[in-house]
Amino acid sequence: QGVNDPWLNRLMADIAAGKGLWQQSLGHLQEAMAHENPSLQDYMTASELSILVGDKAGAVAYCRRAVELEPGPISYGGLGEAYFAVEEMDSALVYLRMAVEQAPNESRNRFNLANALEVAGLFEEAEFHFQAFLAMEPNDPVGRFNYGIHLDKLGRSEEALAEVTRAVELNPNMLTARVVQAQILEELGRWDEALVVVVGLNEVDEANTAELAAWEDRIRAQGEVSQLAISEGKIHLLHIILGNAELVGQVEAQLDAGAAFTSLAVQYSSGAAASKGGDIGWVNPEELLEPMRSAIMALDINETSPPVEAGGLYHIFKRIP
């Protein structure tokens, strides 16, 4: 009927967003913004909608205008989030850090900063901000899940399992968390518990029943192999062989920073099993010579040994389930 006022377009934008019609919502909001001076909230909402419709560059542009209009933690946080969406991590970190510095109790910016730091490989700083976020939002399942992923990358499997399990408790419909829960239980060699989780997934995830059934079979087979080997006094090992002390230092530094043992084995090891991530299978420690025998007998599951010098080479072991 010819009514095209900004208030009506904003109302239509809200209604469309409530129905998940992101493109329509953005179109109505843009129409409203074209007829009167946009507010900070207009720019921030337009940025979020642009990300949802796949226009990530547009999201950055809207947030830059927001910063020009009203620089502060809201606009800085939005711009950092938009840069994160376009995978420009250096810029994302600059603005998210500014947002957190100016509003330390704003949990959303804290969470986004933790994730950006994680992607950038700054794991120690990421951990600080994940913990700060969870102190503010202890019952946030996505926060618990992402922190669990962070811990698992660092090889802290038991801690990771506790966080992912808490995420599942908070949101049982979070299937990705349940998948990761089963994967970590596999990493720890807790086959019966892993099987329970996968069986539960198979009951609710009808789209992937074949893959989940195959996973169930694999867990059962791994459990049987593991029990037999353990009964024979064997342990399952990954192995990196290095030719000089300089390489040892490089590998140790990367392990301490959270790099995967298997990736480093492929990259640096001169052993025959390097292409398999250093997996030398089940080994009876009694069949090895000192000092390697003592080194591996002292390992718990998912623990990595210090470098052991033997025969002019350096050996690093990791015990796995």
Short mmCIF file of C-alpha atoms in Angstrom, two decimals:
data_model
loop_
_atom_site.label_atom_id
_atom_site.label_comp_id
_atom_site.label_asym_id
_atom_site.label_seq_id
_atom_site.Cartn_x
_atom_site.Cartn_y
_atom_site.Cartn_z
CA GLN A 1 0.00 0.00 0.00
CA GLY A 2 2.99 2.28 -0.46
CA VAL A 3 4.19 2.14 3.16
CA ASN A 4 7.99 1.86 3.08
CA ASP A 5 9.03 3.46 6.34
CA PRO A 6 12.25 2.45 8.10
CA TRP A 7 10.35 1.18 11.15
CA LEU A 8 8.37 -1.21 8.97
CA ASN A 9 11.49 -2.53 7.22
CA ARG A 10 13.14 -3.11 10.60
CA LEU A 11 10.05 -5.01 11.75
CA MET A 12 10.12 -7.11 8.58
CA ALA A 13 13.83 -7.71 9.11
CA ASP A 14 13.16 -9.01 12.64
CA ILE A 15 10.33 -11.27 11.47
CA ALA A 16 12.43 -12.70 8.62
CA ALA A 17 15.39 -13.29 10.95
CA GLY A 18 13.11 -15.09 13.39
CA LYS A 19 12.21 -17.50 10.58
CA GLY A 20 15.82 -17.96 9.49
CA LEU A 21 15.29 -16.02 6.25
CA TRP A 22 18.66 -14.29 6.45
CA GLN A 23 18.77 -12.83 2.95
CA GLN A 24 15.29 -11.30 3.28
CA SER A 25 16.14 -9.97 6.72
CA LEU A 26 19.30 -8.32 5.43
CA GLY A 27 17.42 -6.82 2.48
CA HIS A 28 14.82 -5.20 4.74
CA LEU A 29 17.49 -3.90 7.12
CA GLN A 30 19.46 -2.43 4.22
CA GLU A 31 16.29 -0.70 3.01
CA ALA A 32 15.77 0.83 6.44
CA MET A 33 19.41 1.95 6.62
CA ALA A 34 19.10 3.62 3.21
CA HIS A 35 16.28 5.88 4.43
CA GLU A 36 17.69 7.10 7.74
CA ASN A 37 21.07 7.32 9.42
CA PRO A 38 22.10 3.80 10.53
CA SER A 39 22.76 3.19 14.20
CA LEU A 40 25.59 1.15 15.69
CA GLN A 41 23.17 -1.72 16.21
CA ASP A 42 22.09 -1.50 12.55
CA TYR A 43 25.67 -1.97 11.40
CA MET A 44 26.32 -4.81 13.84
CA THR A 45 23.15 -6.66 12.84
CA ALA A 46 23.87 -6.12 9.14
CA SER A 47 27.34 -7.60 9.69
CA GLU A 48 25.96 -10.71 11.41
CA LEU A 49 23.37 -11.21 8.66
CA SER A 50 26.04 -10.76 5.99
CA ILE A 51 28.07 -13.59 7.54
CA LEU A 52 24.97 -15.79 7.59
CA VAL A 53 24.29 -15.19 3.88
CA GLY A 54 27.94 -15.81 2.95
CA ASP A 55 28.93 -12.19 2.28
CA LYS A 56 31.88 -12.10 4.66
CA ALA A 57 33.55 -9.14 2.97
CA GLY A 58 30.30 -7.24 3.42
CA ALA A 59 30.38 -8.08 7.12
CA VAL A 60 33.83 -6.50 7.42
CA ALA A 61 32.63 -3.36 5.60
CA TYR A 62 29.64 -2.92 7.93
CA CYS A 63 31.79 -3.34 11.04
CA ARG A 64 34.34 -0.85 9.78
CA ARG A 65 31.52 1.68 9.45
CA ALA A 66 30.45 0.76 12.99
CA VAL A 67 33.97 1.51 14.26
CA GLU A 68 33.92 4.86 12.46
CA LEU A 69 30.55 5.71 14.00
CA GLU A 70 31.24 4.55 17.54
CA PRO A 71 34.66 3.09 18.34
CA GLY A 72 34.52 0.84 21.37
CA PRO A 73 34.23 -2.76 22.56
CA ILE A 74 31.00 -3.47 20.66
CA SER A 75 32.26 -2.31 17.27
CA TYR A 76 35.80 -3.64 17.84
CA GLY A 77 34.41 -7.03 18.81
CA GLY A 78 32.17 -7.12 15.76
CA LEU A 79 35.02 -6.18 13.43
CA GLY A 80 37.27 -8.81 15.00
CA GLU A 81 34.54 -11.41 14.50
CA ALA A 82 34.10 -10.35 10.86
CA TYR A 83 37.85 -10.58 10.22
CA PHE A 84 37.78 -14.03 11.83
CA ALA A 85 35.05 -15.02 9.34
CA VAL A 86 37.24 -13.99 6.39
CA GLU A 87 40.21 -15.80 8.01
CA GLU A 88 42.31 -12.65 8.43
CA MET A 89 43.61 -13.73 11.83
CA ASP A 90 46.12 -10.93 12.44
CA SER A 91 43.42 -8.28 12.05
CA ALA A 92 40.92 -10.38 14.01
CA LEU A 93 43.33 -10.62 16.94
CA VAL A 94 44.03 -6.89 16.95
CA TYR A 95 40.38 -5.89 17.25
CA LEU A 96 39.28 -8.74 19.54
CA ARG A 97 42.12 -7.93 21.95
CA MET A 98 41.05 -4.28 21.94
CA ALA A 99 37.46 -5.29 22.63
CA VAL A 100 38.44 -7.55 25.55
CA GLU A 101 40.78 -4.93 27.02
CA GLN A 102 38.01 -2.34 27.01
CA ALA A 103 35.23 -4.67 28.21
CA PRO A 104 36.80 -7.63 30.04
CA ASN A 105 33.45 -8.96 31.23
CA GLU A 106 31.90 -9.20 27.76
CA SER A 107 31.86 -12.99 27.29
CA ARG A 108 31.21 -13.07 23.52
CA ASN A 109 34.35 -11.13 22.65
CA ARG A 110 36.35 -13.23 25.11
CA PHE A 111 35.14 -16.44 23.46
CA ASN A 112 35.85 -15.17 19.95
CA LEU A 113 39.34 -14.08 21.00
CA ALA A 114 40.06 -17.53 22.47
CA ASN A 115 39.02 -19.20 19.20
CA ALA A 116 41.06 -16.79 17.06
CA LEU A 117 44.13 -17.42 19.22
CA GLU A 118 43.56 -21.16 18.88
CA VAL A 119 43.47 -20.91 15.08
CA ALA A 120 46.60 -18.75 15.14
CA GLY A 121 48.43 -21.41 17.17
CA LEU A 122 48.81 -19.20 20.26
CA PHE A 123 47.68 -21.98 22.55
CA GLU A 124 48.85 -20.63 25.92
CA GLU A 125 47.03 -17.31 25.45
CA ALA A 126 44.00 -19.15 24.03
CA GLU A 127 43.80 -21.29 27.16
CA PHE A 128 43.76 -18.22 29.40
CA HIS A 129 40.82 -16.73 27.51
CA PHE A 130 38.91 -20.02 27.27
CA GLN A 131 39.16 -20.34 31.05
CA ALA A 132 38.11 -16.73 31.54
CA PHE A 133 35.10 -17.26 29.28
CA LEU A 134 34.03 -20.40 31.14
CA ALA A 135 34.34 -18.58 34.46
CA MET A 136 31.73 -16.18 33.08
CA GLU A 137 29.63 -18.76 31.22
CA PRO A 138 30.18 -22.11 33.00
CA ASN A 139 27.15 -23.76 31.41
CA ASP A 140 27.86 -22.84 27.80
CA PRO A 141 28.12 -26.16 25.90
CA VAL A 142 29.93 -24.71 22.88
CA GLY A 143 32.50 -23.09 25.15
CA ARG A 144 33.07 -26.37 26.99
CA PHE A 145 33.35 -28.22 23.68
CA ASN A 146 35.83 -25.79 22.12
CA TYR A 147 37.96 -25.81 25.25
CA GLY A 148 37.93 -29.61 25.12
CA ILE A 149 39.17 -29.52 21.53
CA HIS A 150 41.95 -27.16 22.63
CA LEU A 151 43.02 -29.52 25.42
CA ASP A 152 42.95 -32.54 23.13
CA LYS A 153 45.27 -30.78 20.66
CA LEU A 154 47.74 -30.34 23.50
CA GLY A 155 47.60 -34.05 24.35
CA ARG A 156 45.72 -33.48 27.62
CA SER A 157 43.18 -36.16 26.81
CA GLU A 158 41.68 -36.72 30.25
CA GLU A 159 41.02 -33.01 30.74
CA ALA A 160 39.65 -32.78 27.20
CA LEU A 161 37.30 -35.69 27.83
CA ALA A 162 35.94 -34.02 30.98
CA GLU A 163 35.15 -30.80 29.08
CA VAL A 164 33.55 -32.54 26.08
CA THR A 165 31.53 -34.80 28.38
CA ARG A 166 30.27 -31.71 30.20
CA ALA A 167 29.26 -30.20 26.85
CA VAL A 168 27.25 -33.34 26.07
CA GLU A 169 25.59 -33.18 29.49
CA LEU A 170 24.61 -29.56 28.87
CA ASN A 171 23.34 -30.29 25.35
CA PRO A 172 22.73 -33.98 24.53
CA ASN A 173 21.67 -32.99 21.00
CA MET A 174 25.17 -31.68 20.24
CA LEU A 175 26.15 -34.63 18.05
CA THR A 176 29.58 -33.25 17.16
CA ALA A 177 30.49 -33.22 20.84
CA ARG A 178 29.36 -36.83 21.20
CA VAL A 179 31.51 -37.83 18.21
CA VAL A 180 34.57 -36.16 19.74
CA GLN A 181 33.76 -37.75 23.10
CA ALA A 182 33.91 -41.20 21.46
CA GLN A 183 37.15 -40.30 19.63
CA ILE A 184 38.87 -39.23 22.85
CA LEU A 185 37.72 -42.40 24.62
CA GLU A 186 39.31 -44.32 21.73
CA GLU A 187 42.53 -42.33 22.16
CA LEU A 188 42.55 -43.35 25.81
CA GLY A 189 41.90 -47.01 25.01
CA ARG A 190 38.60 -47.00 26.90
CA TRP A 191 36.95 -49.21 24.32
CA ASP A 192 33.80 -50.16 26.23
CA GLU A 193 32.94 -46.54 27.00
CA ALA A 194 33.66 -45.46 23.42
CA LEU A 195 31.38 -48.21 22.15
CA VAL A 196 28.52 -47.05 24.37
CA VAL A 197 28.80 -43.51 22.97
CA VAL A 198 28.90 -44.68 19.33
CA VAL A 199 25.95 -47.03 19.84
CA GLY A 200 24.03 -44.10 21.30
CA LEU A 201 24.92 -41.96 18.29
CA ASN A 202 23.71 -44.67 15.94
CA GLU A 203 20.31 -44.56 17.63
CA VAL A 204 19.81 -40.85 16.90
CA ASP A 205 21.86 -40.10 13.77
CA GLU A 206 19.91 -41.88 11.05
CA ALA A 207 21.85 -40.18 8.25
CA ASN A 208 25.11 -41.92 9.20
CA THR A 209 24.06 -45.37 10.41
CA ALA A 210 26.39 -47.26 8.04
CA GLU A 211 29.46 -45.24 9.07
CA LEU A 212 28.58 -45.55 12.75
CA ALA A 213 28.05 -49.31 12.45
CA ALA A 214 31.51 -49.60 10.89
CA TRP A 215 32.91 -47.51 13.74
CA GLU A 216 31.31 -49.87 16.27
CA ASP A 217 32.98 -52.85 14.56
CA ARG A 218 36.35 -51.08 14.56
CA ILE A 219 36.14 -50.29 18.27
CA ARG A 220 35.30 -53.90 19.10
CA ALA A 221 38.23 -55.13 16.99
CA GLN A 222 40.63 -52.62 18.58
CA GLY A 223 39.53 -53.70 22.03
CA GLU A 224 40.17 -57.36 21.23
CA VAL A 225 43.62 -56.66 19.76
CA SER A 226 44.51 -54.46 22.71
CA GLN A 227 43.47 -57.03 25.31
CA LEU A 228 45.44 -59.79 23.61
CA ALA A 229 48.59 -57.66 23.29
CA ILE A 230 48.38 -56.47 26.89
CA SER A 231 48.04 -60.06 28.07
CA GLU A 232 51.33 -60.75 26.27
CA GLY A 233 53.10 -57.87 28.04
CA LYS A 234 53.18 -55.58 24.99
CA ILE A 235 52.58 -51.83 24.67
CA HIS A 236 51.57 -49.82 21.59
CA LEU A 237 54.13 -47.22 20.54
CA LEU A 238 54.77 -44.33 18.20
CA HIS A 239 58.46 -43.72 17.50
CA ILE A 240 60.51 -40.80 16.15
CA ILE A 241 64.17 -41.34 15.22
CA LEU A 242 66.36 -38.24 14.85
CA GLY A 243 69.94 -37.94 13.68
CA ASN A 244 71.20 -34.93 15.63
CA ALA A 245 70.61 -32.83 18.72
CA GLU A 246 69.48 -29.79 16.71
CA LEU A 247 66.53 -31.73 15.29
CA VAL A 248 65.74 -33.01 18.77
CA GLY A 249 65.41 -29.44 19.98
CA GLN A 250 63.10 -28.52 17.12
CA VAL A 251 60.85 -31.52 17.66
CA GLU A 252 60.70 -31.05 21.44
CA ALA A 253 59.74 -27.39 20.98
CA GLN A 254 56.94 -28.31 18.60
CA LEU A 255 55.68 -31.06 20.90
CA ASP A 256 55.62 -28.59 23.79
CA ALA A 257 53.64 -26.17 21.59
CA GLY A 258 50.98 -28.81 20.96
CA ALA A 259 52.03 -30.28 17.61
CA ALA A 260 50.78 -33.80 16.88
CA PHE A 261 53.36 -36.54 17.45
CA THR A 262 52.26 -38.32 14.27
CA SER A 263 52.75 -35.22 12.11
CA LEU A 264 56.23 -34.67 13.50
CA ALA A 265 57.11 -38.32 12.87
CA VAL A 266 56.15 -37.94 9.20
CA GLN A 267 58.09 -34.69 8.92
CA TYR A 268 61.28 -35.47 10.84
CA SER A 269 61.71 -39.14 11.67
CA SER A 270 64.20 -41.29 9.75
CA GLY A 271 62.57 -44.49 10.99
CA ALA A 272 60.86 -47.02 8.73
CA ALA A 273 57.47 -46.22 10.27
CA ALA A 274 57.68 -42.46 9.61
CA SER A 275 55.10 -42.58 6.82
CA LYS A 276 52.65 -44.19 9.28
CA GLY A 277 53.04 -41.41 11.81
CA GLY A 278 55.74 -43.36 13.63
CA ASP A 279 53.40 -46.23 14.54
CA ILE A 280 55.59 -49.28 15.23
CA GLY A 281 52.71 -51.32 16.61
CA TRP A 282 52.71 -53.45 19.75
CA VAL A 283 56.15 -53.94 21.27
CA ASN A 284 57.39 -56.09 24.15
CA PRO A 285 59.70 -53.81 26.20
CA GLU A 286 61.70 -56.81 27.38
CA GLU A 287 62.93 -57.31 23.81
CA LEU A 288 64.53 -53.84 23.67
CA LEU A 289 67.97 -52.81 24.88
CA GLU A 290 68.65 -50.19 27.53
CA PRO A 291 68.12 -47.26 27.81
CA MET A 292 65.11 -47.57 25.47
CA ARG A 293 63.56 -50.37 27.51
CA SER A 294 63.44 -48.30 30.71
CA ALA A 295 62.18 -45.24 28.83
CA ILE A 296 59.14 -46.93 27.35
CA MET A 297 58.32 -49.03 30.41
CA ALA A 298 57.93 -45.80 32.38
CA LEU A 299 55.29 -44.39 29.99
CA ASP A 300 51.60 -44.09 30.73
CA ILE A 301 49.08 -44.14 27.84
CA ASN A 302 49.38 -40.96 25.72
CA GLU A 303 52.62 -39.98 27.48
CA THR A 304 55.72 -39.02 25.48
CA SER A 305 59.23 -39.97 26.54
CA PRO A 306 62.18 -37.59 26.73
CA PRO A 307 64.75 -38.11 23.95
CA VAL A 308 66.78 -41.27 24.44
CA GLU A 309 70.24 -41.50 22.83
CA ALA A 310 71.20 -44.95 21.57
CA GLY A 311 73.41 -46.14 18.75
CA GLY A 312 74.31 -42.59 17.72
CA LEU A 313 70.63 -41.66 17.19
CA TYR A 314 67.96 -40.00 19.29
CA HIS A 315 64.68 -41.80 19.95
CA ILE A 316 61.39 -40.31 21.18
CA PHE A 317 58.48 -42.64 22.04
CA LYS A 318 54.81 -42.07 22.68
CA ARG A 319 52.64 -44.76 24.21
CA ILE A 320 49.14 -45.02 22.75
CA PRO A 321 46.17 -47.34 23.43
#
